[in-house]
C-alpha positions as a LaTeX table, in Angstrom:
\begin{tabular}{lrrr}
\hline
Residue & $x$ (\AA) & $y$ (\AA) & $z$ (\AA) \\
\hline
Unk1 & $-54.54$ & $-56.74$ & 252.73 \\
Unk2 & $-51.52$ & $-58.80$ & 252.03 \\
Unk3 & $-48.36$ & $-57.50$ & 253.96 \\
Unk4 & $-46.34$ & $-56.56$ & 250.63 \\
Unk5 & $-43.96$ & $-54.02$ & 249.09 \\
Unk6 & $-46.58$ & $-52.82$ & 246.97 \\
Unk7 & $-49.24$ & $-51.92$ & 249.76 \\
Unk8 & $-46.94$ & $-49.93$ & 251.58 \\
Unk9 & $-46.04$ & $-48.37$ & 248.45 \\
Unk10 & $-49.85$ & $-46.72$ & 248.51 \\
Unk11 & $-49.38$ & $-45.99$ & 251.70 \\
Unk12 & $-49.00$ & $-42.25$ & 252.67 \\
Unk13 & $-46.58$ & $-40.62$ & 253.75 \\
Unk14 & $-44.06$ & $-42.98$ & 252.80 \\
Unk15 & $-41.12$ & $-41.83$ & 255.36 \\
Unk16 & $-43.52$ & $-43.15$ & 258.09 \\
Unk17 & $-43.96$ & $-46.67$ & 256.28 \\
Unk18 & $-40.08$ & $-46.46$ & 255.46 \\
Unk19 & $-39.30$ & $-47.86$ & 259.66 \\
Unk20 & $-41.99$ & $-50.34$ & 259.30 \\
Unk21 & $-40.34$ & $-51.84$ & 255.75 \\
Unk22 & $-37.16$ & $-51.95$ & 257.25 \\
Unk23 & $-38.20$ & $-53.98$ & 260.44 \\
Unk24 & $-40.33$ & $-56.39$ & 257.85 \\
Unk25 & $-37.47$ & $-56.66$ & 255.74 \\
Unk26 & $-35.11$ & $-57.48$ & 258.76 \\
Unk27 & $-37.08$ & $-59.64$ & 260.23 \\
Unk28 & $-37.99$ & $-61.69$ & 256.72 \\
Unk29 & $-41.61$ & $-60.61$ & 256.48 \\
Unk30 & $-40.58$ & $-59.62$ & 253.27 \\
Unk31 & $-38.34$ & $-59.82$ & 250.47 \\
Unk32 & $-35.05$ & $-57.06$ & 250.44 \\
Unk33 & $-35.29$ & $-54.89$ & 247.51 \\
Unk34 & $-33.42$ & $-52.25$ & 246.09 \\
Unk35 & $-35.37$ & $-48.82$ & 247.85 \\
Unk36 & $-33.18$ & $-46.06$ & 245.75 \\
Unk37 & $-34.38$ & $-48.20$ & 242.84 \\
Unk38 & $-38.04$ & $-48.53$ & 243.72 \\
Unk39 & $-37.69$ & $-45.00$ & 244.55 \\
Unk40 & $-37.12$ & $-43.86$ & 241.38 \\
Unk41 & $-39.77$ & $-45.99$ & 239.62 \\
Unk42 & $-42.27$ & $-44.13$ & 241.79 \\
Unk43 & $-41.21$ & $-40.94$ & 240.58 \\
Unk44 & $-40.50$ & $-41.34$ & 237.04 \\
Unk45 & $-44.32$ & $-43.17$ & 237.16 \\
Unk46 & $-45.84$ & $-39.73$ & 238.78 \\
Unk47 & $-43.53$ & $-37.28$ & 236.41 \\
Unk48 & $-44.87$ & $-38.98$ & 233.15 \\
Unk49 & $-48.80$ & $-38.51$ & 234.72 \\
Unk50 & $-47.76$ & $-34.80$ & 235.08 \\
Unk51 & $-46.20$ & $-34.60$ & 231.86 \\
Unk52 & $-49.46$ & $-33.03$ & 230.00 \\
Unk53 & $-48.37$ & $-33.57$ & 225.88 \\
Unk54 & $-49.40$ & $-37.46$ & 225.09 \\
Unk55 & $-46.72$ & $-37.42$ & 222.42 \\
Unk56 & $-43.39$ & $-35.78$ & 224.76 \\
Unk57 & $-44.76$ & $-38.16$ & 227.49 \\
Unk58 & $-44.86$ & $-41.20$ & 225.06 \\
Unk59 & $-41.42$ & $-40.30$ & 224.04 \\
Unk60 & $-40.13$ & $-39.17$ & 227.29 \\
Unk61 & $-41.66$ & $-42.97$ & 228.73 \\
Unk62 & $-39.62$ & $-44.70$ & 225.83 \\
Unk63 & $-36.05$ & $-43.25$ & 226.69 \\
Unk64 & $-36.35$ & $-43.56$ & 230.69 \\
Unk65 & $-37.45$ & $-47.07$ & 230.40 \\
Unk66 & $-35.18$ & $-48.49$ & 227.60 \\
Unk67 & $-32.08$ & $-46.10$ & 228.31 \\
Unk68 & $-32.58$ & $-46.23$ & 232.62 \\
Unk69 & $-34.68$ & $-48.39$ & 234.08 \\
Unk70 & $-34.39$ & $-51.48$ & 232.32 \\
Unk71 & $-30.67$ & $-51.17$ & 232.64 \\
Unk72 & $-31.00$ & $-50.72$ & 236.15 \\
Unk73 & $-33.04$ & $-53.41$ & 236.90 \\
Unk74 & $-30.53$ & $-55.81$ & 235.34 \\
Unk75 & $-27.42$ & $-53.75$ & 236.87 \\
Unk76 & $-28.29$ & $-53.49$ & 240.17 \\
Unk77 & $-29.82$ & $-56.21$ & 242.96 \\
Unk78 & $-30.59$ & $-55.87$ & 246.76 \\
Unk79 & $-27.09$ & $-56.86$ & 247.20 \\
Unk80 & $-25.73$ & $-54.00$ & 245.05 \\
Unk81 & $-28.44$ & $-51.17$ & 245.60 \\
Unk82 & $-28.52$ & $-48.17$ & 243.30 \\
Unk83 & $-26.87$ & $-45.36$ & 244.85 \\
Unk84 & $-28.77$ & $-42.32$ & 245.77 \\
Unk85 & $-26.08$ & $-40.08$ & 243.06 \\
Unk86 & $-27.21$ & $-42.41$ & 240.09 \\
Unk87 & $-30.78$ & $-41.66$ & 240.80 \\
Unk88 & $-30.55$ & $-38.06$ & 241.21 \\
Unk89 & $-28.64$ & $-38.38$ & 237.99 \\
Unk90 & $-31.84$ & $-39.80$ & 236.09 \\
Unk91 & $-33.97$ & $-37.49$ & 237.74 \\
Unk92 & $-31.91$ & $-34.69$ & 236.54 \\
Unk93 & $-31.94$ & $-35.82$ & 232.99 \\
Unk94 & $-35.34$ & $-36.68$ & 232.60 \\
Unk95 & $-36.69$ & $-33.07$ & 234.11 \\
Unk96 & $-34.32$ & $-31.34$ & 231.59 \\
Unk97 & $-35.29$ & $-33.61$ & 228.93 \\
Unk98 & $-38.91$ & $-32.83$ & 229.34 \\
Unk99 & $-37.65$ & $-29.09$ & 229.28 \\
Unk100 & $-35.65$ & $-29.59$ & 226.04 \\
Unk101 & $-39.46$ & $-30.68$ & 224.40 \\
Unk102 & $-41.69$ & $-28.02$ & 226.45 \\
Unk103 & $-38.64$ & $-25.53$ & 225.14 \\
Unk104 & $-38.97$ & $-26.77$ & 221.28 \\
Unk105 & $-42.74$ & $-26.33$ & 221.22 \\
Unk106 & $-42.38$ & $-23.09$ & 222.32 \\
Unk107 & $-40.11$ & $-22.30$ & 219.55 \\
Unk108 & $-42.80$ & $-23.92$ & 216.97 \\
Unk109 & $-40.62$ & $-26.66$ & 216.32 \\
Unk110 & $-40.82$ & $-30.33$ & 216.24 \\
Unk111 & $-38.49$ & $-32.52$ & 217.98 \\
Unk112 & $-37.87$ & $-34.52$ & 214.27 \\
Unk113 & $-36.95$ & $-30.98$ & 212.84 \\
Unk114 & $-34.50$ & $-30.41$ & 215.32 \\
Unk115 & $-31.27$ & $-28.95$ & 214.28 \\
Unk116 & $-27.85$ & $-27.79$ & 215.62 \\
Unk117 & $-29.05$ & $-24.34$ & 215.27 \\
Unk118 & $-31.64$ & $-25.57$ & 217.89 \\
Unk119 & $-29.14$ & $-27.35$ & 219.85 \\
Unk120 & $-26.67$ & $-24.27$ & 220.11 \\
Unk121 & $-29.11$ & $-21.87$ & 221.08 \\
Unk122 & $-30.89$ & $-24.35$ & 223.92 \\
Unk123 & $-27.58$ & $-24.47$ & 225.45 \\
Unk124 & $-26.28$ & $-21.14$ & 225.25 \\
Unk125 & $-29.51$ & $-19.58$ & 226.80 \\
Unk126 & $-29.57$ & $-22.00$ & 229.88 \\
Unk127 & $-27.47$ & $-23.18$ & 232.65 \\
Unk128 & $-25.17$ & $-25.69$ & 232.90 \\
Unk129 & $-27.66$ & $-28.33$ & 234.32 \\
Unk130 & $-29.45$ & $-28.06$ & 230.63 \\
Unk131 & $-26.23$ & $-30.69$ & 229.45 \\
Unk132 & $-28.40$ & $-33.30$ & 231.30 \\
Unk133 & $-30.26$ & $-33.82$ & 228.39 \\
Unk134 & $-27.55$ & $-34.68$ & 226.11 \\
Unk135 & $-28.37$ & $-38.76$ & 226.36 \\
Unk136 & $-32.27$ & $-38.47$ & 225.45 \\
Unk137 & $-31.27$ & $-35.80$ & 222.56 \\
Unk138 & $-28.38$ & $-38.42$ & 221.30 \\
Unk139 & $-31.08$ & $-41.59$ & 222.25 \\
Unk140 & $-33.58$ & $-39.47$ & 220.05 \\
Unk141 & $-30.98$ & $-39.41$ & 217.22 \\
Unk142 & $-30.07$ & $-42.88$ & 217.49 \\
Unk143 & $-33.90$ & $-44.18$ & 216.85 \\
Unk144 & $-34.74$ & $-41.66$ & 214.37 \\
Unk145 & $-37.32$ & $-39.28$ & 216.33 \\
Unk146 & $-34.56$ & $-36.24$ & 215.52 \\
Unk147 & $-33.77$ & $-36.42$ & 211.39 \\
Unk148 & $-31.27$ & $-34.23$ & 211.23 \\
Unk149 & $-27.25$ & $-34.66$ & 212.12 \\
Unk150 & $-26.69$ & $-33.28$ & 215.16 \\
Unk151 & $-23.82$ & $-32.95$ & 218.00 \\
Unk152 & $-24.63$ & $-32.50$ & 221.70 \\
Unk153 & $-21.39$ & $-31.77$ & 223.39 \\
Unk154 & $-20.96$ & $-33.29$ & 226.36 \\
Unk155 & $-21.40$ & $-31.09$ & 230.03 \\
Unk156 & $-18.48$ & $-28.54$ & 230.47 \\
Unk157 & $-15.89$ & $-29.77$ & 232.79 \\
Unk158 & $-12.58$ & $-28.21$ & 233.81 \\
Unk159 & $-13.33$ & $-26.81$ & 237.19 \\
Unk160 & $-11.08$ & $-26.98$ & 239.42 \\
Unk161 & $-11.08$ & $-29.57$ & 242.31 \\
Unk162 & $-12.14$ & $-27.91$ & 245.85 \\
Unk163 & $-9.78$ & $-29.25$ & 247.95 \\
Unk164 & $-8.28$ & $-28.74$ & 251.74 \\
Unk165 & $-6.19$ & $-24.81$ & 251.39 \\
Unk166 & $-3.00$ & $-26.74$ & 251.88 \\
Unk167 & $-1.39$ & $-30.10$ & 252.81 \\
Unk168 & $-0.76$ & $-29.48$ & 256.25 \\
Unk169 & $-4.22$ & $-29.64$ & 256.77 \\
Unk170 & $-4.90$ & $-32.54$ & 256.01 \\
Unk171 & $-1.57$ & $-34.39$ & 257.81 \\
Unk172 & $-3.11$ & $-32.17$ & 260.44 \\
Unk173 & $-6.46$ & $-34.17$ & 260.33 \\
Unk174 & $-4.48$ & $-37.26$ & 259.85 \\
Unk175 & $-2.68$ & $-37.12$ & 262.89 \\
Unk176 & $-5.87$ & $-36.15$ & 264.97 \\
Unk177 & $-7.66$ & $-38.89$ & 264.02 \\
Unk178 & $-5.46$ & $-41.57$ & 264.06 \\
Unk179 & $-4.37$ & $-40.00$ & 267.58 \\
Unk180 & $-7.93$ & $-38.82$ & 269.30 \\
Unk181 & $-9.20$ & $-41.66$ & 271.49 \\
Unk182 & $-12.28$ & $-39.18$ & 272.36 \\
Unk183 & $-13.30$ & $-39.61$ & 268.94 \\
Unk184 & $-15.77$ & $-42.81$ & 268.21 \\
Unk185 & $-13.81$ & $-45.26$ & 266.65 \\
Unk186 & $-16.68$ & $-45.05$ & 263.20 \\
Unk187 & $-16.06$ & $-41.38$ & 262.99 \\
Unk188 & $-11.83$ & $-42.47$ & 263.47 \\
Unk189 & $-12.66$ & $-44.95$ & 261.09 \\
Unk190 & $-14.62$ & $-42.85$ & 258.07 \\
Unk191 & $-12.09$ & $-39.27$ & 258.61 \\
Unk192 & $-8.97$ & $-41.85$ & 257.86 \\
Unk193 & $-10.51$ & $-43.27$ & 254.58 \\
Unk194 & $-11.18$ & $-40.08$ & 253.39 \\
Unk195 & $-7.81$ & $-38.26$ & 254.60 \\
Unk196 & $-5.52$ & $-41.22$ & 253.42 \\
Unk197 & $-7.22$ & $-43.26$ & 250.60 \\
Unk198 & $-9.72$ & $-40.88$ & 249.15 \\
Unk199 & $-12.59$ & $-43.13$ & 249.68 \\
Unk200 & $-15.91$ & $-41.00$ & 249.08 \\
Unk201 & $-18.75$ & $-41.12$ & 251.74 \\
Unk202 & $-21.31$ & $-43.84$ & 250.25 \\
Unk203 & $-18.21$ & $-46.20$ & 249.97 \\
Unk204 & $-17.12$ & $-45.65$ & 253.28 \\
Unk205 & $-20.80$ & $-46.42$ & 254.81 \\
Unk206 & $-21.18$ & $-49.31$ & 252.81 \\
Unk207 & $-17.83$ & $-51.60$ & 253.97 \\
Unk208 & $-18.36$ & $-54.97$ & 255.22 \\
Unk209 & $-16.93$ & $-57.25$ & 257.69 \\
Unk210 & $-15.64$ & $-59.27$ & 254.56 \\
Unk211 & $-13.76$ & $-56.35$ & 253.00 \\
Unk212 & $-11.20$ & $-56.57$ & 256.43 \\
Unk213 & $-8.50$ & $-59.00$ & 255.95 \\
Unk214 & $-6.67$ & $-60.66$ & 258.98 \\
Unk215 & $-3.52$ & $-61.94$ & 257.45 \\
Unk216 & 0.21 & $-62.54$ & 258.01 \\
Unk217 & 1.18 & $-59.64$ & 256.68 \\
Unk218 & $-1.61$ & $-57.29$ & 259.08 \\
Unk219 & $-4.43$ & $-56.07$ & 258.47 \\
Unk220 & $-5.63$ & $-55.38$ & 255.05 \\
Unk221 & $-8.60$ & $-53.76$ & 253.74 \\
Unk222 & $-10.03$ & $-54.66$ & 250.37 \\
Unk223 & $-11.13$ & $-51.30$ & 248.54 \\
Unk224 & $-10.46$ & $-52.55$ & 245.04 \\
Unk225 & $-9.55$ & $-55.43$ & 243.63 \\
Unk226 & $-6.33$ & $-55.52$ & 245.22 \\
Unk227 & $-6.34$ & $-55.53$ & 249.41 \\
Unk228 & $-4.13$ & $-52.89$ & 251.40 \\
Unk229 & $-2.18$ & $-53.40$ & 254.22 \\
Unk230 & $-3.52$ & $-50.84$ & 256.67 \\
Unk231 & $-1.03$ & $-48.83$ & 258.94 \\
Unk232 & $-1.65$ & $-49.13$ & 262.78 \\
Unk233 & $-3.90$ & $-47.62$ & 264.52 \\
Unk234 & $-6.40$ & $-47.38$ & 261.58 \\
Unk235 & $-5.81$ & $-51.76$ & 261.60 \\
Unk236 & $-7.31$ & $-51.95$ & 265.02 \\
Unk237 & $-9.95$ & $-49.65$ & 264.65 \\
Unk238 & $-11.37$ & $-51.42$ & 261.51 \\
Unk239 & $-10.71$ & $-55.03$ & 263.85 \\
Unk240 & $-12.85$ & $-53.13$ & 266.32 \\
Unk241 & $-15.67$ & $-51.99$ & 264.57 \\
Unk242 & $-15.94$ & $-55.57$ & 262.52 \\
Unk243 & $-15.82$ & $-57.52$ & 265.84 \\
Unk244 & $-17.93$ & $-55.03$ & 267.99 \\
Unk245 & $-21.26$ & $-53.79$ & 265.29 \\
Unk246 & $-23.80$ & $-52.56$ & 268.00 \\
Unk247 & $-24.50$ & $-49.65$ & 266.20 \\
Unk248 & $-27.53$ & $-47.64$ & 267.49 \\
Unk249 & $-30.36$ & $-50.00$ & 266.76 \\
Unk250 & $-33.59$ & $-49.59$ & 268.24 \\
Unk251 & $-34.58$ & $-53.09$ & 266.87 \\
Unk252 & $-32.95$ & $-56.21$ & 266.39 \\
Unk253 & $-28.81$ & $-56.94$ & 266.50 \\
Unk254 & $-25.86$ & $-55.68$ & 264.51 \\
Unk255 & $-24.38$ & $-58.87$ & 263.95 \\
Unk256 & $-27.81$ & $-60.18$ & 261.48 \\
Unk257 & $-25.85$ & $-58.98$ & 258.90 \\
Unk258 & $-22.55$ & $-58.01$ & 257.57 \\
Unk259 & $-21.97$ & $-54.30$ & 257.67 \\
Unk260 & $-18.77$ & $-52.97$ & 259.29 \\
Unk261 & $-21.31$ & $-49.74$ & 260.29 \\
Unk262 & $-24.43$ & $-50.44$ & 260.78 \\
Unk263 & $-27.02$ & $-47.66$ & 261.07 \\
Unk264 & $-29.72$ & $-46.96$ & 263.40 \\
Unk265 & $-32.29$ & $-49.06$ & 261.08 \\
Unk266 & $-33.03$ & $-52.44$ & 261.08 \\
Unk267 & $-30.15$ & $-54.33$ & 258.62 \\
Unk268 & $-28.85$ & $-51.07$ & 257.21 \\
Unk269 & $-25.86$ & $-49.23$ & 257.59 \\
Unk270 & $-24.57$ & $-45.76$ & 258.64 \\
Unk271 & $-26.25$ & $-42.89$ & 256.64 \\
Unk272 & $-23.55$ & $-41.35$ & 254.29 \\
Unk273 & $-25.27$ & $-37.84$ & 255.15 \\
Unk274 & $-24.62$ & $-38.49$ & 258.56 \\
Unk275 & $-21.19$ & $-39.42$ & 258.77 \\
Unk276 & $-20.60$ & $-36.34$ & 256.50 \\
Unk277 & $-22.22$ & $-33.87$ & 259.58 \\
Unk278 & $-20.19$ & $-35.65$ & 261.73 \\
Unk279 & $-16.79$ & $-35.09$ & 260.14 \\
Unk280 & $-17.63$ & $-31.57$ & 259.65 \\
Unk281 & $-17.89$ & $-31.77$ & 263.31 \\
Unk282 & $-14.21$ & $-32.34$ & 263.49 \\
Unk283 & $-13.41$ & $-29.44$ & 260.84 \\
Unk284 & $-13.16$ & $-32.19$ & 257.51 \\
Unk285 & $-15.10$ & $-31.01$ & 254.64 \\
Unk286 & $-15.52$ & $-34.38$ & 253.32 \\
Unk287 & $-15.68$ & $-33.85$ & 249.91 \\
Unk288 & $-12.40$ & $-31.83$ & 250.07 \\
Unk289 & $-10.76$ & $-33.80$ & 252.03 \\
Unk290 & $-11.01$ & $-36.54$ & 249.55 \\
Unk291 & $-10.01$ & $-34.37$ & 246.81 \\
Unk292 & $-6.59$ & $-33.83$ & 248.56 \\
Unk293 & $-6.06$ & $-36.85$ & 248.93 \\
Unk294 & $-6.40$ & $-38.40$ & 245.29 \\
Unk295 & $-4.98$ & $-35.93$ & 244.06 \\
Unk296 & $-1.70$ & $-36.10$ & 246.14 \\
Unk297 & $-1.96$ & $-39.94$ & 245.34 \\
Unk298 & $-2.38$ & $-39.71$ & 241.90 \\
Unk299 & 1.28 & $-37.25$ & 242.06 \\
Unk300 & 3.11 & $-40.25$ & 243.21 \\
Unk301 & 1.27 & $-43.73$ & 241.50 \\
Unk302 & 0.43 & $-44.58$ & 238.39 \\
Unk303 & $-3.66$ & $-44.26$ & 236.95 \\
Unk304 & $-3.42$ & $-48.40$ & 237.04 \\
Unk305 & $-1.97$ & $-48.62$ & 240.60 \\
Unk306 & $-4.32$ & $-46.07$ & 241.71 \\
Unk307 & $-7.18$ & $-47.49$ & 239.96 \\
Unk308 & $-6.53$ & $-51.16$ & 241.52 \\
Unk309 & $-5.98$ & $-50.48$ & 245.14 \\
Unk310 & $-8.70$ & $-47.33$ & 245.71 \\
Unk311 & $-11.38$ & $-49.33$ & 243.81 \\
Unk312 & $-11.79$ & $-46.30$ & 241.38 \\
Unk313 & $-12.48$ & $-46.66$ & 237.59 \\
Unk314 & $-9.86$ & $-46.26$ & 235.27 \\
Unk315 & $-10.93$ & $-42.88$ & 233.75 \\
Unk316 & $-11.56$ & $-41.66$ & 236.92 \\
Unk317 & $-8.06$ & $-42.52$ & 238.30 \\
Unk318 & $-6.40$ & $-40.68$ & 234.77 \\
Unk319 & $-8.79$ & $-37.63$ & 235.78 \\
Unk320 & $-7.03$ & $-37.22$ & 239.14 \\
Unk321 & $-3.61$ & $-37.84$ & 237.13 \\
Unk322 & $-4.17$ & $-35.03$ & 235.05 \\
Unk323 & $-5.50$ & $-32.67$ & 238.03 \\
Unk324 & $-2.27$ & $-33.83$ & 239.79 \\
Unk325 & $-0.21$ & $-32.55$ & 237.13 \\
Unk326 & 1.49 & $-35.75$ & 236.42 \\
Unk327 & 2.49 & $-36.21$ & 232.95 \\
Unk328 & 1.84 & $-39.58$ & 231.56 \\
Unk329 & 5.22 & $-40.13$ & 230.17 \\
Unk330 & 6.04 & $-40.54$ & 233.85 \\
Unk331 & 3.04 & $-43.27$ & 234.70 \\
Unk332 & 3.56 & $-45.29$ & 231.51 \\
Unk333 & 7.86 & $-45.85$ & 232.64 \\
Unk334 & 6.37 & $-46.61$ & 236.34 \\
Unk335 & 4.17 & $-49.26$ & 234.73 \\
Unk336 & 6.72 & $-50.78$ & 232.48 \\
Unk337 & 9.03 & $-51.04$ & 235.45 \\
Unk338 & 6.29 & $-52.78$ & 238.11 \\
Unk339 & 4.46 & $-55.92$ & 238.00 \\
Unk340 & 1.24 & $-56.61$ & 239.40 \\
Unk341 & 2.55 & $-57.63$ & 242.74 \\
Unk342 & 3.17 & $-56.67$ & 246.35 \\
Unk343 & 5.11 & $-53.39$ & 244.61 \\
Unk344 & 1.59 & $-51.70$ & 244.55 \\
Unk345 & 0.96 & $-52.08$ & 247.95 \\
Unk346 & 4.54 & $-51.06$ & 249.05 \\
Unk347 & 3.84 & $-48.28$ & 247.02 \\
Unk348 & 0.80 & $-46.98$ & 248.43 \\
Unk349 & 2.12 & $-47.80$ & 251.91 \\
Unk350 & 4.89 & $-45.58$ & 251.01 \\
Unk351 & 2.90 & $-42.52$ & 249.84 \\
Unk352 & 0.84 & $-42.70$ & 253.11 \\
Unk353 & 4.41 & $-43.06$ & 255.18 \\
Unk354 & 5.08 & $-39.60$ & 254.46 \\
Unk355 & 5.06 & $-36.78$ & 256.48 \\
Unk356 & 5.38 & $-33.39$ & 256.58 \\
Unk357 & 5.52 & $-33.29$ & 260.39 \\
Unk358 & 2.55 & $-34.71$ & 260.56 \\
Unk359 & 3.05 & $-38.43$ & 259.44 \\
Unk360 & 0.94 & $-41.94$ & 259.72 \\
Unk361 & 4.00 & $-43.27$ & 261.28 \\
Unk362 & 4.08 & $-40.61$ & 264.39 \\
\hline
\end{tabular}
C-alpha cells in the first residue's frame, strides 16, 4: 500500500502508528497535518455510525460539519494545530447534543416542536455539562429545524478562580525558580511563565526560537503582539534553551525545527501534560498558579495593556479585571493617560519588580 496518512489511519491501534507518523512526518515521508484535527474527524465519523435515529444523525451530521469542522479546517493549518481544549470542546457539545434529541424523543416530542418549556426543564434536570448544547439548539433555531422562539442561556459562570492560598506563595515559587540551579532550565523556564506572566501550559509548550528577542534593550519575549523585556535570570534561561534544543529525542535533532522545547518525538514539542506533572513536582499547581498571577496583573494594568503583552483576548483580559476587583473607571483614566508605547512594558516590568520579600529583583 501507499505510505499515506490515510493507511495508517486504518491501522489499529493507532497510539502504536502515532511514533511511526511522527518519524515519517519528520523525516518528509509525508505531509505535516494537523493530528488534534484529524483526530476529531475520526471520532465525530464513528459517533454519527453509532448514532442509531437516521433523522438525529442527519441533523446531528449537518451542525458538526457546517458549525465545527468546516470552520476548523479553514481556521487552523499544520502551522497552527487545533488545540487539544477546542476539540474536547466539540466533543462535549456534540455528545450532549445527541442527548438533548435522545432526551426529546423520550418526552414524545419533536425537535421542531420544541419549546422553552422544553428548554427549562432539560436544563434544570441535568448537570451543568448539559449547557454544551446551547450552539446546536441556537444552530437548530437559526435554520428552522426548532419553530418556536426560544432562549438557551448561556453555561453558568461565576465560580470563583482556584488560585495559590496566598501571595507569598507564589513570590515563594518565584524566587525558587528563578534561584534553583538543580532545577532543568525547561522546568525554570515553564514555572516562571506561569508564576509571573500567567501563560497557560499549551502556550508555554508551544514557544519558538522566533518568539525570543535579542535586542538592545535585553532580552524580550514575544507573548502577544507586543514583546517583553524579560528580567534576568529568566533572559538567560530562555537564551539557553533557544541556543541549546536537544531535548530527549530518540530520533533525529532538535535543531530540524523551531521549537524552544522540543519533546521526546520526532519535530514536536514538550507535552503540556508533562510539564504540568513536572511542576507539581516542585509544589505549583499549574492551573492556580496562573490564576494568581492574572489576577494580581489584571489589579495593577489595564484589560488593553494586559491583553497586548500576555497575548490574551480582550474579553478574557476584562474577565480577570473584574475577578481582580478593579473597577473600570480606574482602567479607562490609565488608558487615556498611556500611549501605545514602551509605557506598557515599563509597566509590566514594574508589576513583576515587586516584592513582598520575595521579589524578581532579589
Amino acid at each position: 500500500m501507499p505510505v499515506t496518512h490515510d493507511m495508517l489511519d486504518q491501522l489499529a491501534p493507532a497510539d502504536r502508528t502515532r511514533q511511526l507518523r511522527m518519524i515519517l512526518v519528520a523525516t518528509h515521508v509525508l505531509p505535516e497535518r494537523d493530528e488534534q484535527l484529524a483526530a476529531l474527524e475520526r471520532w465525530v465519523s464513528q459517533f454519527l455510525k453509532n448514532t442509531t435515529d437516521p433523522g438525529e444523525r442527519r441533523l446531528l451530521h449537518a451542525f458538526v460539519t457546517w458549525h465545527y469542522l468546516r470552520r476548523l479546517r479553514h481556521k487552523h493549518h499544520p502551522g497552527r494545530p487545533l488545540s487539544a481544549y477546542t476539540a474536547a470542546d466539540v466533543r462535549y457539545c456534540l455528545a450532549q447534543s445527541a442527548q438533548f434529541l435522545h432526551w426529546l424523543r423520550e418526552q414524545g416530542t419533536a425537535l421542531t416542536t420544541c419549546s422553552q418549556h422544553d428548554i427549562d426543564t432539560w436544563l434544570a434536570e441535568g448537570t451543568v455539562m448539559r449547557f454544551k448544547a446551547r450552539n446546536f439548539v441556537r444552530w437548530a433555531a437559526r435554520h428552522n429545524h426548532i419553530r418556536r422562539p426560544i432562549t438557551f442561556p448561556p453555561m453558568p459562570s461565576g465560580r470563583p478562580y482556584r488560585t495559590l492560598p496566598d501571595d507569598a506563595d507564589r513570590w515563594r515559587l518565584v524566587h525558587r525558580f528563578l534561584h534553583d540551579d538543580s532545577i532543568t532550565a525547561v522546568d525554570r523556564v515553564a514555572g516562571l511563565l506561569v508564576l509571573l506572566y500567567g501563560q497557560p501550559l499549551t502556550k508555554i509548550a508551544s514557544l519558538t526560537t522566533g518568539q525570543v528577542l535579542t535586542t538592545d534593550e535585553g532580552v524580550r519575549l514575544a507573548l502577544g503582539p507586543h514583546p517583553i523585556t524579560v528580567p534576568p535570570p529568566l533572559d538567560q534561561l530562555l537564551i539557553h534553551l533557544a541556543e541549546d534544543r536537544d531535548g530527549a529525542l530518540a530520533l533525529g535533532r532538535s535543531t530540524d525545527h523551531s521549537w524552544l522545547l522540543p519533546g521526546a518525538h520526532p519535530g514536536r514539542h514538550r507535552s503540556p501534560r508533562q510539564l504540568r506533572t513536572r511542576l507539581a513536582s516542585y509544589g505549583l499547581p499549574s492551573r492556580r498558579g496562573r490564576n494568581s498571577a492574572l489576577i494580581d496583573l489584571a489589579a495593577q494594568m489595564p484589560p488593553a495593556v494586559l491583553s497586548e503583552v500576555l497575548g490574551i483576548s480582550i474579553g478574557a483580559a476584562t474577565g480577570w479585571a473584574a475577578a481582580a476587583g478593579a473597577p473600570s473607571a480606574q482602567y479607562a483614566a490609565e488608558l487615556s493617560r498611556r500611549s501605545k508605547s514602551g509605557d506598557q512594558h515599563r509597566m509590566l516590568a514594574a508589576t513583576l519588580s515587586k516584592n513582598g520579600g520575595h521579589g524578581v529583583s532579589e
